[in-house]
PDB file of C-alpha atoms in Angstrom:
ATOM      1  CA  GLU W   3      -4.758  -1.795 -17.444  1.00 79.00           C
ATOM      2  CA  ASP W   4      -4.183   1.109 -14.797  1.00 83.00           C
ATOM      3  CA  LYS W   5      -0.443   2.503 -15.078  1.00 91.00           C
ATOM      4  CA  VAL W   6       1.123   4.435 -12.454  1.00 95.00           C
ATOM      5  CA  VAL W   7       4.796   5.764 -13.168  1.00 97.00           C
ATOM      6  CA  GLN W   8       6.898   7.712 -10.501  1.00 97.00           C
ATOM      7  CA  SER W   9      10.019   9.570 -11.352  1.00 97.00           C
ATOM      8  CA  PRO W  10      12.709   9.590 -10.489  1.00 97.00           C
ATOM      9  CA  LEU W  11      13.127   5.985  -9.464  1.00 96.00           C
ATOM     10  CA  SER W  12      15.934   7.441  -6.880  1.00 97.00           C
ATOM     11  CA  LEU W  13      17.203  10.332  -5.730  1.00 97.00           C
ATOM     12  CA  VAL W  14      20.122  11.507  -3.103  1.00 98.00           C
ATOM     13  CA  VAL W  15      20.257  14.773  -1.645  1.00 98.00           C
ATOM     14  CA  HIS W  16      21.789  16.911   1.372  1.00 97.00           C
ATOM     15  CA  GLU W  17      19.944  18.029   4.096  1.00 97.00           C
ATOM     16  CA  GLY W  18      18.075  21.265   3.667  1.00 97.00           C
ATOM     17  CA  ASP W  19      17.703  20.672   0.089  1.00 98.00           C
ATOM     18  CA  THR W  20      14.284  21.133  -1.350  1.00 98.00           C
ATOM     19  CA  VAL W  21      12.494  17.704  -3.514  1.00 98.00           C
ATOM     20  CA  THR W  22      10.072  17.002  -5.980  1.00 98.00           C
ATOM     21  CA  LEU W  23       8.997  13.455  -6.494  1.00 98.00           C
ATOM     22  CA  ASN W  24       6.629  13.244  -9.928  1.00 98.00           C
ATOM     23  CA  CYS W  25       3.489  10.815 -10.045  1.00 98.00           C
ATOM     24  CA  SER W  26       1.706  10.428 -13.808  1.00 97.00           C
ATOM     25  CA  TYR W  27      -1.078   7.787 -14.243  1.00 96.00           C
ATOM     26  CA  GLU W  28      -3.414   6.504 -16.521  1.00 93.00           C
ATOM     27  CA  VAL W  29      -6.327   4.875 -14.920  1.00 88.00           C
ATOM     28  CA  THR W  30      -9.873   3.792 -15.546  1.00 83.00           C
ATOM     29  CA  ASN W  31     -12.343   6.028 -13.711  1.00 86.00           C
ATOM     30  CA  PHE W  32     -10.038   7.876 -11.587  1.00 89.00           C
ATOM     31  CA  ARG W  33     -11.301   8.473  -8.122  1.00 88.00           C
ATOM     32  CA  SER W  34      -8.183   9.283  -5.983  1.00 90.00           C
ATOM     33  CA  LEU W  35      -4.642   9.550  -5.767  1.00 94.00           C
ATOM     34  CA  LEU W  36      -2.551   8.750  -2.747  1.00 94.00           C
ATOM     35  CA  TRP W  37       0.890   9.373  -1.617  1.00 97.00           C
ATOM     36  CA  TYR W  38       2.654   7.208   0.969  1.00 96.00           C
ATOM     37  CA  LYS W  39       6.034   7.221   2.797  1.00 96.00           C
ATOM     38  CA  GLN W  40       7.361   3.467   3.360  1.00 95.00           C
ATOM     39  CA  GLU W  41      10.581   3.230   5.630  1.00 92.00           C
ATOM     40  CA  LYS W  42      11.569  -0.466   6.624  1.00 81.00           C
ATOM     41  CA  LYS W  43       7.978  -1.618   7.643  1.00 82.00           C
ATOM     42  CA  ALA W  44       4.454  -0.845   5.985  1.00 86.00           C
ATOM     43  CA  PRO W  45       3.492   2.223   3.911  1.00 92.00           C
ATOM     44  CA  THR W  46       2.259   5.474   6.055  1.00 93.00           C
ATOM     45  CA  PHE W  47      -0.263   7.546   4.770  1.00 92.00           C
ATOM     46  CA  LEU W  48       0.673  11.095   3.877  1.00 96.00           C
ATOM     47  CA  PHE W  49      -1.884  12.399   1.625  1.00 94.00           C
ATOM     48  CA  MET W  50      -5.030  11.711  -0.543  1.00 93.00           C
ATOM     49  CA  LEU W  51      -6.075  14.123  -3.661  1.00 94.00           C
ATOM     50  CA  THR W  52      -9.290  14.229  -5.687  1.00 91.00           C
ATOM     51  CA  SER W  53      -9.632  17.294  -6.977  1.00 88.00           C
ATOM     52  CA  SER W  54      -7.351  19.084  -9.294  1.00 90.00           C
ATOM     53  CA  GLY W  55      -5.358  22.176  -8.129  1.00 89.00           C
ATOM     54  CA  ILE W  56      -5.943  22.037  -4.395  1.00 90.00           C
ATOM     55  CA  GLU W  57      -2.646  21.912  -2.689  1.00 93.00           C
ATOM     56  CA  LYS W  58      -2.663  19.493   0.633  1.00 94.00           C
ATOM     57  CA  LYS W  59      -0.064  20.379   2.977  1.00 96.00           C
ATOM     58  CA  SER W  60       1.462  18.997   6.312  1.00 95.00           C
ATOM     59  CA  GLY W  61       4.445  20.267   7.674  1.00 96.00           C
ATOM     60  CA  ARG W  62       7.198  20.365   5.026  1.00 98.00           C
ATOM     61  CA  LEU W  63       5.458  18.111   2.963  1.00 98.00           C
ATOM     62  CA  SER W  64       2.928  19.221   0.251  1.00 98.00           C
ATOM     63  CA  SER W  65       1.329  17.500  -2.939  1.00 97.00           C
ATOM     64  CA  ILE W  66      -0.841  18.888  -5.715  1.00 97.00           C
ATOM     65  CA  LEU W  67      -2.893  16.806  -8.321  1.00 96.00           C
ATOM     66  CA  ASP W  68      -3.105  17.824 -11.722  1.00 95.00           C
ATOM     67  CA  LYS W  69      -6.342  15.767 -13.400  1.00 91.00           C
ATOM     68  CA  LYS W  70      -6.121  17.432 -16.886  1.00 93.00           C
ATOM     69  CA  GLU W  71      -2.452  16.574 -17.324  1.00 93.00           C
ATOM     70  CA  LEU W  72      -2.866  13.281 -14.970  1.00 95.00           C
ATOM     71  CA  PHE W  73      -0.183  13.951 -12.719  1.00 95.00           C
ATOM     72  CA  SER W  74       0.893  14.576  -9.326  1.00 97.00           C
ATOM     73  CA  ILE W  75       3.688  15.912  -7.314  1.00 98.00           C
ATOM     74  CA  LEU W  76       5.242  15.672  -3.700  1.00 98.00           C
ATOM     75  CA  ASN W  77       7.268  18.416  -2.500  1.00 98.00           C
ATOM     76  CA  ILE W  78       9.639  18.397   0.454  1.00 98.00           C
ATOM     77  CA  THR W  79      11.299  21.092   1.849  1.00 98.00           C
ATOM     78  CA  ALA W  80      14.046  21.414   4.302  1.00 98.00           C
ATOM     79  CA  THR W  81      14.694  17.610   3.973  1.00 98.00           C
ATOM     80  CA  GLN W  82      15.773  15.850   6.892  1.00 97.00           C
ATOM     81  CA  THR W  83      17.826  12.465   7.096  1.00 97.00           C
ATOM     82  CA  GLY W  84      14.307  11.322   8.765  1.00 96.00           C
ATOM     83  CA  ASP W  85      12.700  11.806   5.490  1.00 97.00           C
ATOM     84  CA  SER W  86      14.868   9.012   3.843  1.00 97.00           C
ATOM     85  CA  ALA W  87      12.501   6.202   2.426  1.00 97.00           C
ATOM     86  CA  VAL W  88      10.695   4.840  -0.550  1.00 96.00           C
ATOM     87  CA  TYR W  89       7.700   7.315  -1.632  1.00 98.00           C
ATOM     88  CA  LEU W  90       4.897   5.570  -3.130  1.00 97.00           C
ATOM     89  CA  CYS W  91       2.266   7.030  -5.455  1.00 97.00           C
ATOM     90  CA  ALA W  92      -1.100   5.181  -6.006  1.00 94.00           C
ATOM     91  CA  VAL W  93      -3.961   5.668  -7.828  1.00 92.00           C
ATOM     92  CA  CYS W  94      -7.471   4.378  -6.873  1.00 88.00           C
ATOM     93  CA  GLY W  95      -9.946   3.953 -10.102  1.00 84.00           C
ATOM     94  CA  SER W  96     -12.792   1.667 -10.799  1.00 76.00           C
ATOM     95  CA  GLY W  97     -13.099  -1.118 -13.378  1.00 63.00           C
ATOM     96  CA  GLY W  98     -16.399  -2.656 -13.446  1.00 56.00           C
ATOM     97  CA  SER W  99     -17.971  -2.431  -9.888  1.00 53.00           C
ATOM     98  CA  ASN W 100     -14.655  -2.807  -8.148  1.00 64.00           C
ATOM     99  CA  TYR W 101     -12.272  -0.065  -7.001  1.00 71.00           C
ATOM    100  CA  LYS W 102      -8.902  -0.634  -7.493  1.00 77.00           C
ATOM    101  CA  LEU W 103      -5.411   0.751  -5.901  1.00 84.00           C
ATOM    102  CA  THR W 104      -2.536   0.420  -8.538  1.00 88.00           C
ATOM    103  CA  PHE W 105       0.896   1.632  -6.829  1.00 92.00           C
ATOM    104  CA  GLY W 106       3.728   2.945  -8.745  1.00 95.00           C
ATOM    105  CA  LYS W 107       7.376   1.734  -8.332  1.00 94.00           C
ATOM    106  CA  GLY W 108       8.344   4.363  -5.801  1.00 96.00           C
ATOM    107  CA  THR W 109      11.190   6.730  -5.418  1.00 97.00           C
ATOM    108  CA  LEU W 110      13.748   6.108  -3.251  1.00 97.00           C
ATOM    109  CA  LEU W 111      15.028   9.463  -1.323  1.00 98.00           C
ATOM    110  CA  THR W 112      18.101   9.052   0.334  1.00 98.00           C
ATOM    111  CA  VAL W 113      18.829  12.398   2.451  1.00 98.00           C
ATOM    112  CA  ASN W 114      22.264  12.587   3.843  1.00 97.00           C
ATOM    113  CA  PRO W 115      23.565  15.042   6.671  1.00 95.00           C
TER     114      PRO W 115
ATOM    115  CA  ASP Q  13       0.507   4.522  14.891  1.00 50.00           C
ATOM    116  CA  THR Q  14      -1.417   2.299  12.637  1.00 56.00           C
ATOM    117  CA  GLU Q  15      -4.587   0.939  14.035  1.00 89.00           C
ATOM    118  CA  VAL Q  16      -4.733  -1.779  11.571  1.00 95.00           C
ATOM    119  CA  THR Q  17      -2.859  -4.743  13.769  1.00 95.00           C
ATOM    120  CA  GLN Q  18      -0.946  -7.657  12.297  1.00 96.00           C
ATOM    121  CA  THR Q  19       0.252 -10.736  13.677  1.00 97.00           C
ATOM    122  CA  PRO Q  20       2.563 -12.427  13.742  1.00 97.00           C
ATOM    123  CA  LYS Q  21       5.300  -9.970  12.836  1.00 95.00           C
ATOM    124  CA  HIS Q  22       7.661 -12.358  11.842  1.00 96.00           C
ATOM    125  CA  LEU Q  23       6.630 -16.085  10.425  1.00 96.00           C
ATOM    126  CA  VAL Q  24       9.199 -18.913   9.446  1.00 96.00           C
ATOM    127  CA  MET Q  25       7.909 -22.019   8.025  1.00 94.00           C
ATOM    128  CA  GLY Q  26       8.570 -25.011   6.056  1.00 93.00           C
ATOM    129  CA  MET Q  27       6.959 -25.959   2.839  1.00 92.00           C
ATOM    130  CA  THR Q  28       4.726 -28.544   4.427  1.00 91.00           C
ATOM    131  CA  ASN Q  29       3.470 -26.395   7.305  1.00 91.00           C
ATOM    132  CA  LYS Q  30       0.146 -24.677   7.498  1.00 95.00           C
ATOM    133  CA  LYS Q  31       0.141 -21.342   9.159  1.00 96.00           C
ATOM    134  CA  SER Q  32      -2.151 -18.329   9.349  1.00 97.00           C
ATOM    135  CA  LEU Q  33      -1.665 -14.595   9.430  1.00 98.00           C
ATOM    136  CA  LYS Q  34      -3.904 -12.497  11.479  1.00 98.00           C
ATOM    137  CA  CYS Q  35      -5.178  -9.096  10.830  1.00 98.00           C
ATOM    138  CA  GLU Q  36      -7.761  -6.976  13.140  1.00 97.00           C
ATOM    139  CA  GLN Q  37      -9.009  -3.226  12.541  1.00 96.00           C
ATOM    140  CA  HIS Q  38     -11.503  -1.252  14.836  1.00 89.00           C
ATOM    141  CA  MET Q  39     -12.020   1.572  13.021  1.00 92.00           C
ATOM    142  CA  GLY Q  40     -14.870   0.511  11.363  1.00 92.00           C
ATOM    143  CA  HIS Q  41     -13.949   0.219   8.180  1.00 92.00           C
ATOM    144  CA  ARG Q  42     -16.032  -2.232   5.763  1.00 91.00           C
ATOM    145  CA  ALA Q  43     -13.261  -2.715   3.052  1.00 91.00           C
ATOM    146  CA  MET Q  44     -10.151  -5.304   4.238  1.00 93.00           C
ATOM    147  CA  TYR Q  45      -7.101  -6.313   1.847  1.00 94.00           C
ATOM    148  CA  TRP Q  46      -4.277  -8.497   1.455  1.00 96.00           C
ATOM    149  CA  TYR Q  47      -1.367  -7.174  -0.283  1.00 95.00           C
ATOM    150  CA  LYS Q  48       2.074  -8.904  -1.031  1.00 96.00           C
ATOM    151  CA  GLN Q  49       5.559  -6.927  -1.137  1.00 94.00           C
ATOM    152  CA  LYS Q  50       8.505  -8.272  -2.227  1.00 94.00           C
ATOM    153  CA  ALA Q  51      11.862  -6.692  -1.698  1.00 90.00           C
ATOM    154  CA  LYS Q  52      12.406  -3.117  -3.632  1.00 87.00           C
ATOM    155  CA  LYS Q  53       8.861  -3.355  -5.340  1.00 91.00           C
ATOM    156  CA  PRO Q  54       5.670  -1.969  -4.688  1.00 92.00           C
ATOM    157  CA  PRO Q  55       2.851  -3.755  -2.644  1.00 93.00           C
ATOM    158  CA  GLU Q  56       0.558  -6.172  -4.996  1.00 93.00           C
ATOM    159  CA  LEU Q  57      -2.784  -6.519  -4.439  1.00 91.00           C
ATOM    160  CA  MET Q  58      -3.766 -10.214  -3.535  1.00 94.00           C
ATOM    161  CA  PHE Q  59      -7.591 -10.123  -2.233  1.00 93.00           C
ATOM    162  CA  VAL Q  60     -10.165  -7.350  -1.292  1.00 91.00           C
ATOM    163  CA  TYR Q  61     -13.501  -8.232   1.037  1.00 92.00           C
ATOM    164  CA  SER Q  62     -15.917  -5.803   1.290  1.00 89.00           C
ATOM    165  CA  TYR Q  63     -18.549  -6.072   4.008  1.00 90.00           C
ATOM    166  CA  GLU Q  64     -17.151  -9.690   4.732  1.00 92.00           C
ATOM    167  CA  LYS Q  65     -17.387 -10.987   1.190  1.00 92.00           C
ATOM    168  CA  LEU Q  66     -14.649 -11.493  -1.112  1.00 93.00           C
ATOM    169  CA  SER Q  67     -14.739  -8.768  -3.947  1.00 88.00           C
ATOM    170  CA  ILE Q  68     -11.528  -9.392  -5.284  1.00 85.00           C
ATOM    171  CA  ASN Q  69      -9.214 -12.392  -5.813  1.00 89.00           C
ATOM    172  CA  GLU Q  70      -6.299 -11.386  -7.749  1.00 87.00           C
ATOM    173  CA  SER Q  71      -5.577 -14.632  -9.715  1.00 88.00           C
ATOM    174  CA  VAL Q  72      -3.740 -15.573  -6.105  1.00 94.00           C
ATOM    175  CA  PRO Q  73      -2.701 -19.462  -6.200  1.00 95.00           C
ATOM    176  CA  SER Q  74      -4.906 -21.725  -3.764  1.00 95.00           C
ATOM    177  CA  ARG Q  75      -2.190 -22.304  -1.506  1.00 96.00           C
ATOM    178  CA  PHE Q  76      -3.218 -18.575   0.045  1.00 97.00           C
ATOM    179  CA  SER Q  77      -6.598 -18.786   1.263  1.00 97.00           C
ATOM    180  CA  PRO Q  78      -8.276 -15.443   3.003  1.00 97.00           C
ATOM    181  CA  GLU Q  79     -11.182 -15.562   5.405  1.00 97.00           C
ATOM    182  CA  CYS Q  80     -13.253 -12.711   7.206  1.00 96.00           C
ATOM    183  CA  PRO Q  81     -14.645 -13.996  10.122  1.00 94.00           C
ATOM    184  CA  ASN Q  82     -16.353 -10.889  10.774  1.00 92.00           C
ATOM    185  CA  SER Q  83     -15.912  -7.110   9.807  1.00 89.00           C
ATOM    186  CA  SER Q  84     -13.006  -6.600  11.997  1.00 95.00           C
ATOM    187  CA  LEU Q  85     -10.840  -9.670  11.244  1.00 97.00           C
ATOM    188  CA  LEU Q  86      -9.138 -10.952   8.218  1.00 97.00           C
ATOM    189  CA  ASN Q  87      -6.848 -14.172   8.165  1.00 98.00           C
ATOM    190  CA  LEU Q  88      -4.689 -15.497   5.462  1.00 98.00           C
ATOM    191  CA  HIS Q  89      -4.438 -19.069   5.493  1.00 97.00           C
ATOM    192  CA  LEU Q  90      -1.225 -20.295   4.408  1.00 97.00           C
ATOM    193  CA  HIS Q  91      -0.558 -24.164   2.873  1.00 95.00           C
ATOM    194  CA  ALA Q  92       2.316 -25.586   0.847  1.00 94.00           C
ATOM    195  CA  LEU Q  93       3.873 -22.665   0.319  1.00 95.00           C
ATOM    196  CA  GLN Q  94       7.121 -21.971  -1.950  1.00 95.00           C
ATOM    197  CA  PRO Q  95      10.394 -20.035  -0.960  1.00 95.00           C
ATOM    198  CA  GLU Q  96       9.421 -17.672  -3.431  1.00 96.00           C
ATOM    199  CA  ASP Q  97       6.002 -16.830  -1.431  1.00 97.00           C
ATOM    200  CA  SER Q  98       8.601 -15.322   0.895  1.00 97.00           C
ATOM    201  CA  ALA Q  99       7.660 -11.529   1.153  1.00 96.00           C
ATOM    202  CA  LEU Q 100       6.093  -8.934   3.350  1.00 96.00           C
ATOM    203  CA  TYR Q 101       2.372  -9.623   3.808  1.00 97.00           C
ATOM    204  CA  LEU Q 102       0.349  -6.412   4.380  1.00 96.00           C
ATOM    205  CA  CYS Q 103      -2.949  -6.156   5.660  1.00 96.00           C
ATOM    206  CA  ALA Q 104      -5.025  -3.042   5.073  1.00 94.00           C
ATOM    207  CA  SER Q 105      -8.305  -1.578   5.489  1.00 93.00           C
ATOM    208  CA  SER Q 106     -10.599   1.448   4.257  1.00 90.00           C
ATOM    209  CA  GLN Q 107     -13.904   2.720   4.812  1.00 88.00           C
ATOM    210  CA  GLY Q 108     -15.343   1.660   1.763  1.00 79.00           C
ATOM    211  CA  TRP Q 109     -14.511   1.639  -2.207  1.00 69.00           C
ATOM    212  CA  GLY Q 110     -12.102   4.677  -3.008  1.00 69.00           C
ATOM    213  CA  ASN Q 111     -11.305   5.706   0.436  1.00 79.00           C
ATOM    214  CA  THR Q 112      -7.748   6.229   1.835  1.00 86.00           C
ATOM    215  CA  ILE Q 113      -6.517   2.504   2.358  1.00 89.00           C
ATOM    216  CA  TYR Q 114      -4.432   2.224   5.679  1.00 92.00           C
ATOM    217  CA  PHE Q 115      -1.890  -0.291   6.412  1.00 93.00           C
ATOM    218  CA  GLY Q 116      -0.906  -2.558   9.370  1.00 94.00           C
ATOM    219  CA  GLU Q 117       2.868  -2.759   9.849  1.00 92.00           C
ATOM    220  CA  GLY Q 118       2.943  -6.071   8.037  1.00 94.00           C
ATOM    221  CA  SER Q 119       3.967  -9.813   8.501  1.00 96.00           C
ATOM    222  CA  TRP Q 120       7.103 -10.999   7.348  1.00 96.00           C
ATOM    223  CA  LEU Q 121       7.054 -14.103   6.060  1.00 97.00           C
ATOM    224  CA  THR Q 122       9.899 -16.718   5.060  1.00 96.00           C
ATOM    225  CA  VAL Q 123       9.604 -20.049   3.587  1.00 96.00           C
ATOM    226  CA  VAL Q 124      12.113 -22.392   3.831  1.00 94.00           C
TER     227      VAL Q 124
END
């Protein structure tokens, strides 16, 4: 069975801090790893990673994938209160002819002013 | 802003009611999904449609009945639900298998 483990489960920081969120996985026939940000509504797509060692960057957020060690990290620099959210890691793999997206439990990030 | 549109945003229904959740996307995506999310839990896959055909049913009880009238629309028909079915129901779509999945804003369902 596919498995995605995120750590830490929750994190409290002050504005301006840098945070690193972790995601490790075990999945059949890995295809991609995705990061989402979820506030009080639906998950918002952040990054999709398919290749090892290539950093994806969007403003203060960046992410990288290690397919050998089966993990990914999401970095947020100079955090702001608006970064407070649950960050979900999901891995897409295939079992048989179908692809499935398996989510981790998420990391709840709280950024205090 | 998400290009997956869900209606209604909020729904309160009794256990004997029949209601439907609707989802629409105009991105030309060929795969559409229903997820259920309870508080403080990650989304759980319910159904996947690929090219308008049901590809995955994650052993969802028959009181939930999906329908895909065409490539842009996805419905979830609800009948005889239980209070424990109260949750956020998320529709999503992707270009195809293994591509990025984009979520709608969700429908908050309360069963009383």
